[in-house]
Amino acid sequence: MPVFLLVAAVTVAAAGFGSSVVEHLRNGGYTPEKSESARADRILADRFDAGAPNMVLLVSARLPVGYASVAEAGGALTRDAASRPGVVFAQSFWTTHDPSLRSENGRKALVLVKLAGDEDRATRTAKELVPELTGERGPIEVTVTGQAPVNHLLEKQSDEDLTRAELLAAPLTLLILLAAFGSLVAASLPMLVGVVSVVGTLAVLRLLAGFTDVSLFAMNVTTALGFGLAVDYSLFIVTRYREELARGREVREAIAESLRTAGRTVLFSALTVALSLAALLVFPVYFLQSLAYAGIAVVVLAALTSLLILPAILALIGRRIDRLDVFAPLRRRFAGSGPGSAKASVWHRLVTGVMRRPVLAGTGVAALLVLLALPFGHARFGLTDDRILPRGSSAQLAAESVRSEFDRAATSPVTVVMPGLDPRAEQRELTDYARTLSQLPHTVRVDSAAGTWAEGERTAAPGAASAAYAARDDDRGTGLSVISDAGANSAQGEDHVRAVRQIPAPSPALVGGEAASLVDTKATLGDRLPWAAAVIAVSMFALLFLFTGSVVVPLKALVINLLSLTASFGAMVHVFQDGHLKWLVGDFVHTGQLEVTVPILMFCVAFGLSMDYTVFLLSRIREKYLVTSDNTRAVVFGIDHTGRLITAAALVVATVLAALATSQLSLLKLLGAGLALAVLVDATLVRGLLVPATMRLLGHANWWAPRPLRKLHDRTGLHDA
């Protein structure tokens, strides 16, 4: 009883501490903070009060925007926005007379607003300003889009999606556990541990947010991961406990043996998932790093709650673990049997068939996985924008109107900052530089302190439009804006940035803007990918070697898991990039791209989960092999005794992640659907067919290791038998 009182007290305290976690999480963090584009954007904002606008007001009117009453209302709106606290500048068609800020039909116009501070501060400012600046204002109607308002809507939608996912996942998980255990008592135990883990997860996120930036999406991802893993770990321990009771052990002996075997495997499994998530730390973007910190903490929490709380509950329940077997008639009718019963189980019959024809089974599954992986060969990557929001949201509709009707407007310019250049002393050099940039393919015009340039000719003297990017420093430094007709999130936009960077500037220059952020992010992530792969490969190989004493099994597991995950990535390209089979995941705005950080996050999480199931399967196979030295018999035993268990565990995790895929945000939808598919493919095709086929073909060679490594394993390795 003292244990339960302590757990209850800690859970209540964690719930109170973590209840305000949303207020401390941040949106953004998808780009490297030390990249050239990030430094350029910071300098423009801090030293020159300039840079790309992060809030765009779309003004619509029934009359042409040049009409007197409309112009008066539009000018008043611009002045109102510019006077607000936290606004660096606001410029519009009515203040600059820039024709690119007027729509083709002449009945819409833009107000470009730059909010001060980083993403978090700009988002808070937008939250306050949007209700006051939008809506009907006399003859005009105002809607809003841009990075800051979109971030605010993301925060609101993310919170709503989390509640929906939890309400959907909890009852479905209970049904899966009921089908697996039959007993309502046994099924309730993993659910209880899962709930405690989720509450602890919120407290962990709140604690981490006090020391480092934590992504807003960490709450959705880690609560799903923590709940799923806590349920899985508890499922394995409870199953082993029931087995030990069935063998005639007393309650305390059954608990001790369950912790010695399944409990030790849980610790080892949690370590594999944590190390896989640790690979995210090599990427210098806080979206990935914060998910690594939070994910590692949550995995450890899930393991500890399972190992510390569950034994006390089992000791209290004792042999009543099988009470309230509500599905007993159905399980006997359809499942037929379990491991060790007179009638062979479905998994026993399946793995026996695979053992008889391993080449056919192995090549068939491998061919299917390769076929599923093929679409990943033409994957295209971009950054998040307004299209992450639900289709039809106000900010998404406004942004779509801006893209279609203001394609030459300076809403996403390529910005160039030259901190050491004096535009008055070096005006000729600045003029020549602006002229050269204006002649680049996809350049519409260049706004600089020397004037506005288009196609090599100056079209306007320095004015309001140019001044937005002119120096605010009394000494040295200037910036300019290169407006492009190529989308900031497109291949043409990336090529345009590279072309701008290749033009010699009159002084050291930094190039920023959305397109430059995409170029820098892809380059940085690409440079760090080999290091992340090395972290995963080395750590997983070392752990599986310590667990099995073999060098063949770890190498084979790495190859098989890689094949399994690339197949899931191919399916995600087919659905989310190419737009096929959208009805499977619900409607979303199809951009023809994948968010560049999501495949990396998916890989690390899914690889960890895959190794999680590998550890549980290998633990039972090796347990039998050490006793019989019969590889075929050991594989059949391992699959037979873990097949239904791993399937149930995978269904739990897949259900939780599929609930995440019900999100209205396309990024969470992609992540949830991709991970759910990866888990299901791994638990069925890979664990049920490909793994036993390869183990049958390799035979005793599965357990081979050089003599020095065998001696090392004898001294330091772990054994679960």
XYZ file of C-alpha atoms in Angstrom:
721
model
C 0.000 0.000 0.000
C 2.779 2.563 0.677
C 3.952 2.063 -2.910
C 0.502 2.940 -4.271
C 0.211 5.999 -2.070
C 3.640 7.180 -3.206
C 2.786 6.602 -6.886
C -0.521 8.422 -6.492
C 1.162 11.390 -4.795
C 3.903 11.618 -7.437
C 1.348 11.311 -10.261
C -0.823 14.095 -8.844
C 2.226 16.334 -8.370
C 3.412 15.586 -11.918
C -0.045 16.368 -13.288
C -0.052 19.730 -11.556
C 3.479 20.589 -12.633
C 2.916 19.528 -16.244
C -0.517 21.089 -16.696
C 0.955 24.355 -18.005
C 3.445 22.726 -20.368
C 1.830 24.132 -23.555
C 2.643 27.683 -22.490
C 6.361 26.841 -22.339
C 6.728 25.024 -25.664
C 7.862 26.766 -28.844
C 6.970 26.450 -32.478
C 9.621 26.472 -35.184
C 13.177 25.260 -34.878
C 13.251 23.536 -38.267
C 16.356 25.388 -39.524
C 19.934 25.540 -38.158
C 20.389 28.613 -35.973
C 24.040 29.071 -37.017
C 23.420 28.822 -40.761
C 24.143 31.736 -43.087
C 20.452 32.389 -43.687
C 19.656 32.477 -39.958
C 22.526 34.884 -39.271
C 21.404 37.109 -42.138
C 17.841 37.252 -40.840
C 19.012 38.068 -37.300
C 21.317 40.888 -38.448
C 18.637 42.430 -40.649
C 16.153 42.353 -37.792
C 18.499 43.445 -34.982
C 20.649 46.088 -36.702
C 18.486 47.365 -39.529
C 14.901 46.708 -38.385
C 14.398 45.000 -41.724
C 13.992 41.580 -43.288
C 11.218 39.497 -44.767
C 7.723 40.214 -43.412
C 6.392 37.571 -41.034
C 2.759 38.739 -41.061
C 0.785 39.553 -44.200
C -2.594 41.266 -44.132
C -4.767 40.476 -47.167
C -7.171 43.345 -47.833
C -10.240 42.640 -49.989
C -12.723 45.204 -51.266
C -15.715 45.312 -53.591
C -14.313 48.437 -55.242
C -10.847 48.823 -56.786
C -8.171 49.320 -54.144
C -7.288 52.708 -55.666
C -10.785 54.033 -55.014
C -10.761 56.924 -52.513
C -12.669 55.267 -49.658
C -10.759 52.012 -50.043
C -7.416 53.811 -50.210
C -8.258 55.787 -47.094
C -9.209 52.607 -45.173
C -6.143 50.758 -46.444
C -3.817 53.593 -45.473
C -5.399 53.791 -42.029
C -4.953 50.036 -41.576
C -1.277 50.305 -42.542
C -0.671 53.153 -40.111
C -2.562 51.323 -37.380
C -0.437 48.189 -37.850
C 2.811 50.191 -37.936
C 1.980 51.944 -34.660
C 1.421 48.759 -32.669
C 3.988 47.616 -30.071
C 6.241 44.888 -31.397
C 5.877 45.952 -35.053
C 9.142 46.858 -36.813
C 7.523 48.159 -39.995
C 4.323 47.931 -42.016
C 4.133 48.821 -45.691
C 1.364 48.394 -48.199
C 0.219 49.223 -51.685
C -1.178 52.510 -50.396
C 2.082 53.636 -48.778
C 4.574 52.400 -51.411
C 2.393 52.395 -54.556
C 4.163 49.157 -55.439
C 1.970 47.488 -58.116
C 3.106 44.007 -57.021
C 1.142 44.560 -53.791
C -2.103 44.885 -55.775
C -3.910 41.846 -57.171
C -4.499 41.337 -60.867
C -8.199 42.158 -60.599
C -7.395 45.318 -58.617
C -9.718 44.477 -55.714
C -7.187 43.071 -53.280
C -3.999 44.467 -51.781
C -1.374 43.493 -49.239
C -0.019 44.998 -46.060
C 3.413 43.546 -45.259
C 4.231 43.578 -41.548
C 7.506 42.755 -39.826
C 7.128 41.719 -36.175
C 10.104 42.125 -33.853
C 11.962 39.338 -32.070
C 12.432 35.634 -32.643
C 9.719 33.219 -33.752
C 8.328 32.815 -30.248
C 8.056 36.545 -29.584
C 6.620 37.235 -33.049
C 4.024 34.509 -32.521
C 2.908 36.049 -29.229
C 2.662 39.468 -30.856
C 0.607 38.051 -33.726
C -1.729 36.382 -31.245
C -2.517 39.812 -29.784
C -2.676 41.755 -33.056
C -4.648 39.452 -35.342
C -8.061 39.881 -33.619
C -7.612 43.663 -33.601
C -6.470 44.107 -37.207
C -8.658 41.600 -39.060
C -12.320 41.554 -39.969
C -14.421 44.238 -41.624
C -13.007 47.761 -41.451
C -15.379 49.987 -43.381
C -15.201 49.209 -47.112
C -12.472 46.574 -46.699
C -12.244 43.102 -45.198
C -8.935 41.964 -43.706
C -7.618 38.410 -43.321
C -4.137 37.420 -42.229
C -1.416 34.912 -43.045
C 2.370 34.716 -42.688
C 4.769 32.852 -40.460
C 3.781 34.403 -37.122
C -0.032 33.999 -37.441
C 0.418 30.485 -38.830
C 2.561 29.570 -35.815
C -0.178 30.773 -33.490
C -2.780 28.647 -35.278
C -0.421 25.662 -35.103
C -0.260 25.949 -31.322
C -4.041 26.007 -31.030
C -4.591 23.143 -33.476
C -1.861 20.997 -31.915
C -3.537 21.169 -28.515
C -6.915 20.202 -29.998
C -5.365 17.324 -31.927
C -3.683 15.951 -28.810
C -6.993 15.763 -26.961
C -8.659 14.034 -29.914
C -5.831 11.512 -30.257
C -5.919 10.609 -26.571
C -9.697 10.130 -26.577
C -9.421 7.898 -29.636
C -6.353 5.864 -28.650
C -7.313 4.970 -25.066
C -10.460 2.862 -25.721
C -8.941 1.212 -28.802
C -5.848 0.257 -26.803
C -8.002 -1.268 -24.076
C -9.852 -3.360 -26.678
C -6.549 -4.631 -28.111
C -5.318 -5.569 -24.651
C -8.601 -7.295 -23.900
C -8.254 -9.326 -27.088
C -4.659 -10.202 -26.169
C -5.223 -11.045 -22.503
C -8.919 -11.835 -22.348
C -8.876 -10.794 -18.718
C -10.115 -7.295 -17.962
C -7.867 -7.236 -14.899
C -4.743 -8.100 -16.914
C -5.664 -5.638 -19.677
C -6.167 -2.801 -17.203
C -2.648 -3.020 -15.776
C -0.765 -1.806 -18.899
C -3.399 0.911 -19.332
C -2.791 2.132 -15.791
C 0.974 2.204 -16.314
C 0.447 4.000 -19.640
C -1.654 6.734 -18.030
C 0.957 7.276 -15.321
C 3.604 7.482 -18.043
C 1.653 10.136 -19.985
C 1.252 12.274 -16.869
C 4.961 11.911 -16.208
C 5.683 12.831 -19.823
C 3.979 16.205 -19.436
C 6.043 16.892 -16.319
C 9.241 15.888 -18.140
C 8.451 18.264 -21.022
C 7.724 21.081 -18.589
C 11.043 20.445 -16.841
C 13.004 20.329 -20.107
C 11.384 23.560 -21.285
C 12.967 25.304 -18.303
C 16.456 24.484 -19.603
C 16.186 24.416 -23.396
C 13.855 25.192 -26.274
C 11.314 22.391 -26.711
C 9.241 22.032 -29.858
C 5.487 22.393 -29.641
C 5.082 19.046 -31.413
C 7.139 17.287 -28.738
C 3.986 17.034 -26.627
C 2.030 15.194 -29.356
C 4.894 12.878 -30.301
C 6.263 12.022 -26.863
C 2.915 11.465 -25.160
C 2.021 8.996 -27.933
C 5.447 7.353 -27.707
C 5.451 7.248 -23.907
C 1.960 5.798 -23.671
C 2.617 3.191 -26.373
C 5.939 2.032 -24.924
C 4.676 1.946 -21.340
C 1.757 -0.231 -22.434
C 4.089 -2.440 -24.493
C 6.599 -2.934 -21.688
C 3.838 -3.721 -19.232
C 2.302 -6.100 -21.746
C 5.532 -8.099 -21.997
C 5.991 -8.273 -18.221
C 2.370 -9.245 -17.503
C 2.497 -11.915 -20.209
C 5.666 -13.423 -18.749
C 4.126 -13.277 -15.271
C 1.099 -15.240 -16.455
C 3.396 -17.810 -18.067
C 5.303 -18.259 -14.833
C 2.086 -18.685 -12.855
C 0.935 -21.291 -15.391
C 4.177 -23.201 -14.740
C 3.244 -23.518 -11.070
C 5.380 -20.795 -9.525
C 4.244 -18.853 -6.495
C 3.301 -15.210 -6.952
C 6.556 -13.761 -5.620
C 8.643 -16.252 -7.588
C 6.670 -15.467 -10.750
C 7.243 -11.731 -10.284
C 10.958 -12.253 -9.651
C 11.374 -14.475 -12.720
C 9.350 -12.036 -14.877
C 11.616 -9.166 -13.871
C 14.761 -11.271 -14.331
C 13.772 -12.199 -17.886
C 11.182 -9.856 -19.396
C 12.155 -7.018 -17.056
C 15.786 -7.169 -18.082
C 14.702 -7.279 -21.719
C 12.554 -4.185 -21.117
C 15.595 -2.306 -19.836
C 17.658 -3.442 -22.799
C 14.846 -2.568 -25.196
C 14.425 0.895 -23.710
C 18.153 1.445 -24.117
C 17.945 0.602 -27.834
C 15.104 3.075 -28.386
C 16.889 5.785 -26.381
C 20.135 5.346 -28.327
C 18.264 5.451 -31.616
C 16.654 8.741 -30.568
C 20.057 10.029 -29.445
C 21.087 10.121 -33.113
C 18.789 13.153 -33.482
C 21.190 15.152 -31.304
C 23.764 15.408 -34.105
C 21.405 17.668 -36.100
C 21.731 21.359 -35.105
C 18.005 22.143 -35.279
C 16.125 22.364 -32.003
C 12.980 20.733 -33.445
C 14.928 17.464 -33.694
C 17.156 18.001 -30.663
C 14.270 18.798 -28.339
C 12.408 15.709 -29.535
C 15.559 13.691 -28.812
C 15.837 15.021 -25.250
C 12.139 14.561 -24.602
C 11.965 11.171 -26.314
C 14.908 9.729 -24.400
C 13.477 10.939 -21.100
C 10.054 9.526 -21.943
C 11.438 6.115 -22.969
C 13.331 5.878 -19.679
C 10.193 6.954 -17.835
C 8.092 4.320 -19.627
C 10.555 1.584 -18.662
C 10.827 2.723 -15.053
C 7.078 2.996 -14.546
C 6.667 -0.521 -15.920
C 9.437 -1.970 -13.751
C 8.670 -0.091 -10.531
C 4.888 0.169 -10.448
C 3.836 -3.073 -12.101
C 5.539 -5.510 -9.658
C 3.754 -3.910 -6.724
C 0.398 -4.191 -8.498
C 1.069 -7.809 -9.468
C 1.953 -8.654 -5.872
C -1.360 -7.190 -4.755
C -3.445 -8.914 -7.426
C -1.646 -12.247 -7.267
C -3.479 -15.044 -9.064
C -6.525 -12.884 -9.741
C -4.709 -11.616 -12.850
C -6.996 -13.730 -15.075
C -10.287 -12.527 -13.602
C -13.106 -11.174 -15.828
C -12.131 -13.043 -19.021
C -14.783 -11.342 -21.168
C -13.577 -12.668 -24.532
C -12.851 -16.261 -23.500
C -15.459 -17.898 -25.824
C -14.379 -15.835 -28.833
C -10.666 -16.424 -28.213
C -11.181 -20.163 -27.913
C -13.239 -20.183 -31.104
C -11.051 -18.009 -33.324
C -7.581 -17.979 -31.754
C -7.831 -21.657 -31.001
C -4.813 -21.868 -28.770
C -1.702 -20.303 -27.459
C 1.895 -21.348 -27.161
C 2.344 -24.707 -25.646
C -1.228 -25.892 -26.200
C -2.119 -29.132 -27.914
C -3.322 -27.381 -31.029
C -0.639 -25.388 -32.865
C -1.113 -21.643 -32.899
C -1.391 -19.533 -36.047
C 2.139 -18.226 -35.502
C 3.490 -21.743 -34.989
C 1.961 -22.906 -38.265
C 3.199 -19.803 -40.074
C 6.805 -20.002 -38.913
C 6.887 -23.755 -39.564
C 5.837 -23.086 -43.140
C 8.497 -20.391 -43.498
C 11.142 -22.795 -42.194
C 10.220 -25.296 -44.902
C 10.498 -22.713 -47.716
C 12.818 -19.950 -46.417
C 14.061 -18.858 -49.858
C 10.555 -18.350 -51.215
C 9.331 -16.536 -48.104
C 12.449 -14.379 -47.722
C 12.754 -13.307 -51.350
C 9.019 -12.662 -51.615
C 8.958 -10.334 -48.615
C 12.210 -8.621 -49.627
C 10.858 -8.012 -53.139
C 7.656 -6.525 -51.721
C 9.619 -4.204 -49.403
C 11.841 -3.068 -52.278
C 8.744 -2.389 -54.390
C 7.242 -0.288 -51.591
C 10.527 1.604 -51.236
C 10.781 2.637 -54.915
C 8.767 5.912 -54.638
C 11.308 7.197 -52.106
C 13.761 7.516 -54.980
C 11.989 10.664 -56.197
C 11.324 12.211 -52.783
C 11.362 16.016 -52.667
C 11.832 17.977 -49.466
C 10.761 21.407 -48.255
C 10.031 23.386 -45.096
C 6.731 23.852 -43.304
C 4.537 26.767 -44.303
C 0.855 27.647 -44.088
C -0.082 24.446 -45.934
C 0.593 22.458 -42.781
C -2.724 23.889 -41.508
C -6.092 22.241 -42.220
C -7.509 22.880 -45.660
C -9.883 25.833 -45.534
C -8.420 27.550 -42.465
C -8.379 31.340 -42.750
C -4.582 31.690 -42.835
C -4.237 28.896 -45.398
C -6.875 30.431 -47.692
C -5.284 33.870 -47.393
C -1.859 32.470 -48.230
C -3.261 30.611 -51.233
C -4.749 33.883 -52.488
C -1.390 35.623 -52.031
C 0.404 32.888 -53.989
C -2.068 32.884 -56.863
C -2.821 36.598 -57.171
C 0.392 38.284 -55.942
C 3.102 36.058 -57.401
C 5.496 38.998 -57.825
C 4.994 40.482 -54.354
C 7.816 40.699 -51.812
C 6.194 38.339 -49.291
C 9.105 35.862 -49.334
C 12.133 37.738 -50.700
C 15.720 36.599 -50.751
C 17.385 39.020 -48.337
C 21.042 40.045 -48.509
C 22.840 41.807 -45.680
C 26.296 43.398 -45.908
C 27.148 44.501 -42.347
C 30.454 46.156 -43.295
C 29.389 48.146 -46.364
C 28.770 51.905 -46.250
C 26.076 52.565 -48.900
C 27.020 56.266 -49.123
C 30.750 55.738 -49.663
C 30.347 52.674 -51.851
C 27.180 53.589 -53.723
C 28.595 52.686 -57.151
C 29.591 49.199 -55.973
C 26.158 48.707 -54.401
C 24.481 49.921 -57.591
C 26.478 47.517 -59.762
C 25.723 44.653 -57.380
C 21.970 45.383 -57.373
C 21.979 45.668 -61.187
C 23.710 42.287 -61.551
C 21.294 40.606 -59.151
C 18.332 42.044 -61.055
C 19.522 40.267 -64.214
C 19.491 36.789 -62.673
C 16.865 34.299 -63.874
C 13.715 34.410 -61.695
C 14.610 37.843 -60.260
C 11.655 40.236 -60.535
C 13.359 43.242 -58.983
C 15.916 44.288 -56.382
C 15.128 46.816 -53.654
C 18.229 48.443 -52.195
C 19.426 51.651 -50.624
C 20.529 52.701 -54.116
C 17.042 52.300 -55.550
C 14.928 49.642 -57.199
C 16.290 47.619 -60.101
C 14.634 45.266 -62.599
C 16.320 43.506 -65.528
C 19.441 45.602 -65.151
C 17.657 48.966 -65.175
C 16.792 51.227 -62.269
C 13.034 51.602 -62.136
C 12.803 53.858 -59.091
C 14.991 56.025 -56.906
C 15.362 55.127 -53.214
C 11.913 55.284 -51.693
C 9.618 53.578 -49.247
C 9.968 50.138 -50.812
C 13.751 50.412 -50.926
C 13.958 51.946 -47.477
C 12.447 48.862 -45.931
C 15.755 47.142 -46.671
C 18.098 50.090 -46.279
C 20.466 50.582 -43.388
C 19.081 51.707 -40.051
C 22.617 52.024 -38.674
C 24.201 55.489 -38.737
C 27.642 54.061 -39.497
C 28.076 51.069 -41.771
C 26.005 48.246 -43.166
C 23.114 47.815 -45.534
C 20.691 45.225 -46.775
C 18.714 44.613 -49.914
C 15.817 42.478 -51.044
C 15.769 40.266 -54.128
C 12.177 39.542 -55.134
C 11.795 36.301 -57.087
C 8.947 34.765 -59.055
C 10.136 31.307 -57.956
C 8.415 29.805 -54.936
C 10.450 30.010 -51.746
C 9.763 26.327 -51.094
C 10.635 25.090 -54.579
C 13.614 23.764 -56.528
C 13.622 26.965 -58.603
C 13.765 29.005 -55.415
C 16.766 26.991 -54.224
C 18.534 27.506 -57.561
C 17.834 31.230 -57.339
C 19.449 31.431 -53.887
C 22.535 29.609 -55.112
C 22.770 32.012 -58.045
C 22.530 35.025 -55.704
C 25.283 33.612 -53.503
C 27.570 33.138 -56.496
C 27.464 36.849 -57.416
C 30.474 38.660 -55.842
C 29.233 41.276 -53.391
C 31.025 44.586 -52.748
C 31.636 43.417 -49.163
C 31.127 40.147 -47.248
C 27.440 39.313 -47.601
C 24.996 36.942 -45.931
C 21.970 35.676 -47.866
C 18.755 34.898 -45.994
C 15.049 34.412 -46.496
C 12.826 31.330 -46.695
C 14.437 29.885 -49.818
C 17.907 30.343 -48.329
C 16.746 28.647 -45.122
C 15.653 25.633 -47.162
C 19.022 25.462 -48.944
C 20.961 25.728 -45.677
C 18.755 23.262 -43.822
C 19.026 20.587 -46.497
C 22.799 21.064 -46.694
C 23.263 20.902 -42.915
C 21.042 17.855 -42.450
C 22.753 16.117 -45.359
C 26.169 16.767 -43.837
C 25.113 15.321 -40.475
C 23.271 12.252 -41.824
C 26.390 10.024 -41.948
C 27.135 10.840 -38.302
C 23.583 10.012 -37.239
C 23.708 6.756 -39.196
C 27.019 5.900 -37.531
C 25.581 6.546 -34.054
C 22.647 4.232 -34.734
C 24.669 1.499 -36.470
C 27.460 1.333 -33.904
C 25.210 1.525 -30.842
C 22.688 -1.000 -32.164
C 25.436 -3.408 -33.226
C 27.126 -3.178 -29.825
C 23.877 -3.667 -27.908
C 22.711 -6.645 -29.943
C 26.157 -8.205 -29.680
C 26.073 -7.878 -25.889
C 22.580 -9.336 -25.918
C 23.203 -12.287 -28.274
C 26.965 -12.860 -28.386
C 26.738 -12.904 -32.191
C 28.117 -10.528 -34.832
C 25.868 -11.984 -37.554
C 22.532 -11.286 -35.870
C 23.266 -7.547 -35.315
C 24.441 -7.041 -38.911
C 21.407 -8.865 -40.257
C 19.071 -6.871 -38.013
C 20.515 -3.564 -39.222
C 20.054 -4.516 -42.887
C 16.529 -5.872 -42.400
C 15.395 -2.860 -40.370
C 16.797 -0.491 -42.972
C 14.909 -2.316 -45.718
C 11.714 -2.257 -43.683
C 11.933 1.483 -42.985
C 12.737 2.533 -46.548
C 9.609 0.660 -47.609
C 7.583 2.792 -45.181
C 9.246 5.941 -46.528
C 8.319 4.931 -50.060
C 4.705 4.554 -49.046
C 4.744 7.981 -47.425
C 6.107 9.579 -50.607
C 3.344 7.848 -52.564
C 0.644 9.227 -50.269
C 1.848 12.570 -48.899
C 4.103 13.814 -51.698
C 2.443 12.319 -54.761
C -1.086 12.617 -53.340
C -2.299 9.051 -53.924
C -4.633 7.198 -51.531
C -5.287 10.366 -49.515
C -8.566 8.894 -48.295
C -6.571 6.547 -46.063
C -5.277 9.382 -43.867
C -7.857 12.125 -44.353
C -7.753 15.343 -46.311
C -4.706 17.623 -46.254
C -3.172 20.304 -48.467
C -1.035 18.501 -51.020
C 2.281 20.361 -51.565
C 4.237 17.797 -53.589
C 6.935 17.752 -50.898
C 7.793 16.185 -47.551
C 8.902 18.333 -44.624
C 12.679 17.869 -44.645
C 13.082 17.008 -40.945
C 10.225 14.479 -40.702
C 11.906 11.538 -42.515
C 14.888 11.889 -40.175
C 12.635 11.902 -37.115
C 10.614 8.994 -38.507
C 13.747 6.975 -39.169
C 15.191 7.365 -35.674
C 11.892 6.656 -33.889
C 10.879 3.771 -36.151
C 14.352 2.215 -36.059
C 14.264 2.296 -32.276
C 10.807 0.703 -32.169
C 11.895 -1.937 -34.671
C 14.937 -2.818 -32.562
C 12.606 -2.858 -29.557
C 10.673 -5.786 -31.045
C 13.910 -7.379 -32.279
C 15.201 -7.542 -28.710
C 12.030 -9.207 -27.411
C 12.032 -11.745 -30.237
C 15.739 -12.556 -29.943
C 15.465 -12.924 -26.183
C 13.079 -15.883 -26.566
C 14.949 -17.392 -29.529
C 18.283 -17.269 -27.716
C 16.672 -18.557 -24.533
C 15.677 -21.749 -26.375
C 18.892 -21.980 -28.405
C 21.054 -21.953 -25.282
C 19.103 -24.963 -23.994
C 18.729 -27.016 -27.194
C 21.484 -25.755 -29.572
C 18.869 -26.298 -32.286
C 18.564 -23.119 -34.381
C 15.378 -24.131 -36.226
C 13.615 -25.233 -33.065
C 14.694 -22.067 -31.261
C 13.332 -19.823 -34.030
C 9.996 -21.666 -34.069
C 9.823 -21.401 -30.273
C 10.672 -17.691 -30.305
C 8.130 -16.764 -32.983
C 5.459 -18.993 -31.425
C 5.916 -17.474 -27.963
C 6.223 -13.839 -29.079
C 4.166 -13.693 -32.284
C 0.828 -12.882 -30.694
C 2.525 -10.760 -28.060
C 4.537 -8.638 -30.517
C 1.478 -8.328 -32.746
C -0.576 -7.010 -29.836
C 2.232 -4.678 -28.786
C 2.641 -3.399 -32.336
C -1.106 -2.880 -32.654
C -1.060 -0.818 -29.454
C 1.771 1.420 -30.686
C 0.307 1.606 -34.209
C -3.087 2.560 -32.790
C -1.599 5.340 -30.687
C 0.401 6.623 -33.670
C -2.565 6.262 -36.035
C -4.526 8.407 -33.599
C -1.742 10.966 -34.025
C -2.394 10.727 -37.785
C -5.956 11.993 -37.223
C -4.389 15.395 -36.583
C -5.538 18.256 -38.784
C -1.877 19.296 -39.147
C -0.229 17.605 -42.114
C 3.152 17.286 -40.360
C 1.660 15.262 -37.491
C -0.513 13.356 -39.946
C 2.576 12.376 -41.946
C 4.548 11.437 -38.839
C 1.741 9.410 -37.272
C 0.781 7.549 -40.442
C 4.411 6.856 -41.377
C 5.345 5.490 -37.966
C 2.164 3.414 -37.663
C 2.839 1.823 -41.060
C 6.493 1.181 -40.154
C 5.498 -0.560 -36.909
C 2.871 -2.747 -38.594
C 5.163 -3.746 -41.468
C 7.931 -4.587 -39.015
C 5.735 -6.644 -36.690
C 4.090 -8.674 -39.470
C 6.101 -9.026 -42.666
C 9.518 -8.583 -41.096
C 9.225 -10.366 -37.726
C 6.775 -12.997 -38.968
C 8.353 -13.889 -42.326
C 11.656 -12.229 -43.210
C 13.465 -12.713 -39.888
C 12.672 -16.451 -39.506
C 13.500 -17.042 -43.190
C 16.946 -15.462 -42.886
C 17.637 -17.195 -39.584
C 16.723 -20.553 -41.131
C 19.021 -19.944 -44.107
C 21.976 -18.971 -41.931
C 21.429 -21.772 -39.412
C 24.077 -22.004 -36.703
C 26.030 -19.212 -38.419
C 23.505 -16.815 -36.836
C 25.329 -17.197 -33.553
C 28.882 -16.933 -34.853
C 31.431 -14.502 -33.438
C 35.242 -14.436 -33.547
C 36.844 -16.122 -30.539
C 38.041 -12.838 -28.912
C 34.536 -11.420 -29.143
C 33.029 -14.620 -27.758
C 35.306 -14.331 -24.740
C 34.334 -10.683 -24.379
C 30.657 -11.626 -24.431
C 31.218 -14.360 -21.859
C 32.641 -11.748 -19.488
C 30.457 -8.725 -20.208
C 27.469 -9.896 -22.257
C 23.874 -10.139 -21.088
C 21.885 -13.359 -21.044
C 18.141 -13.744 -20.750
C 18.018 -17.493 -20.181
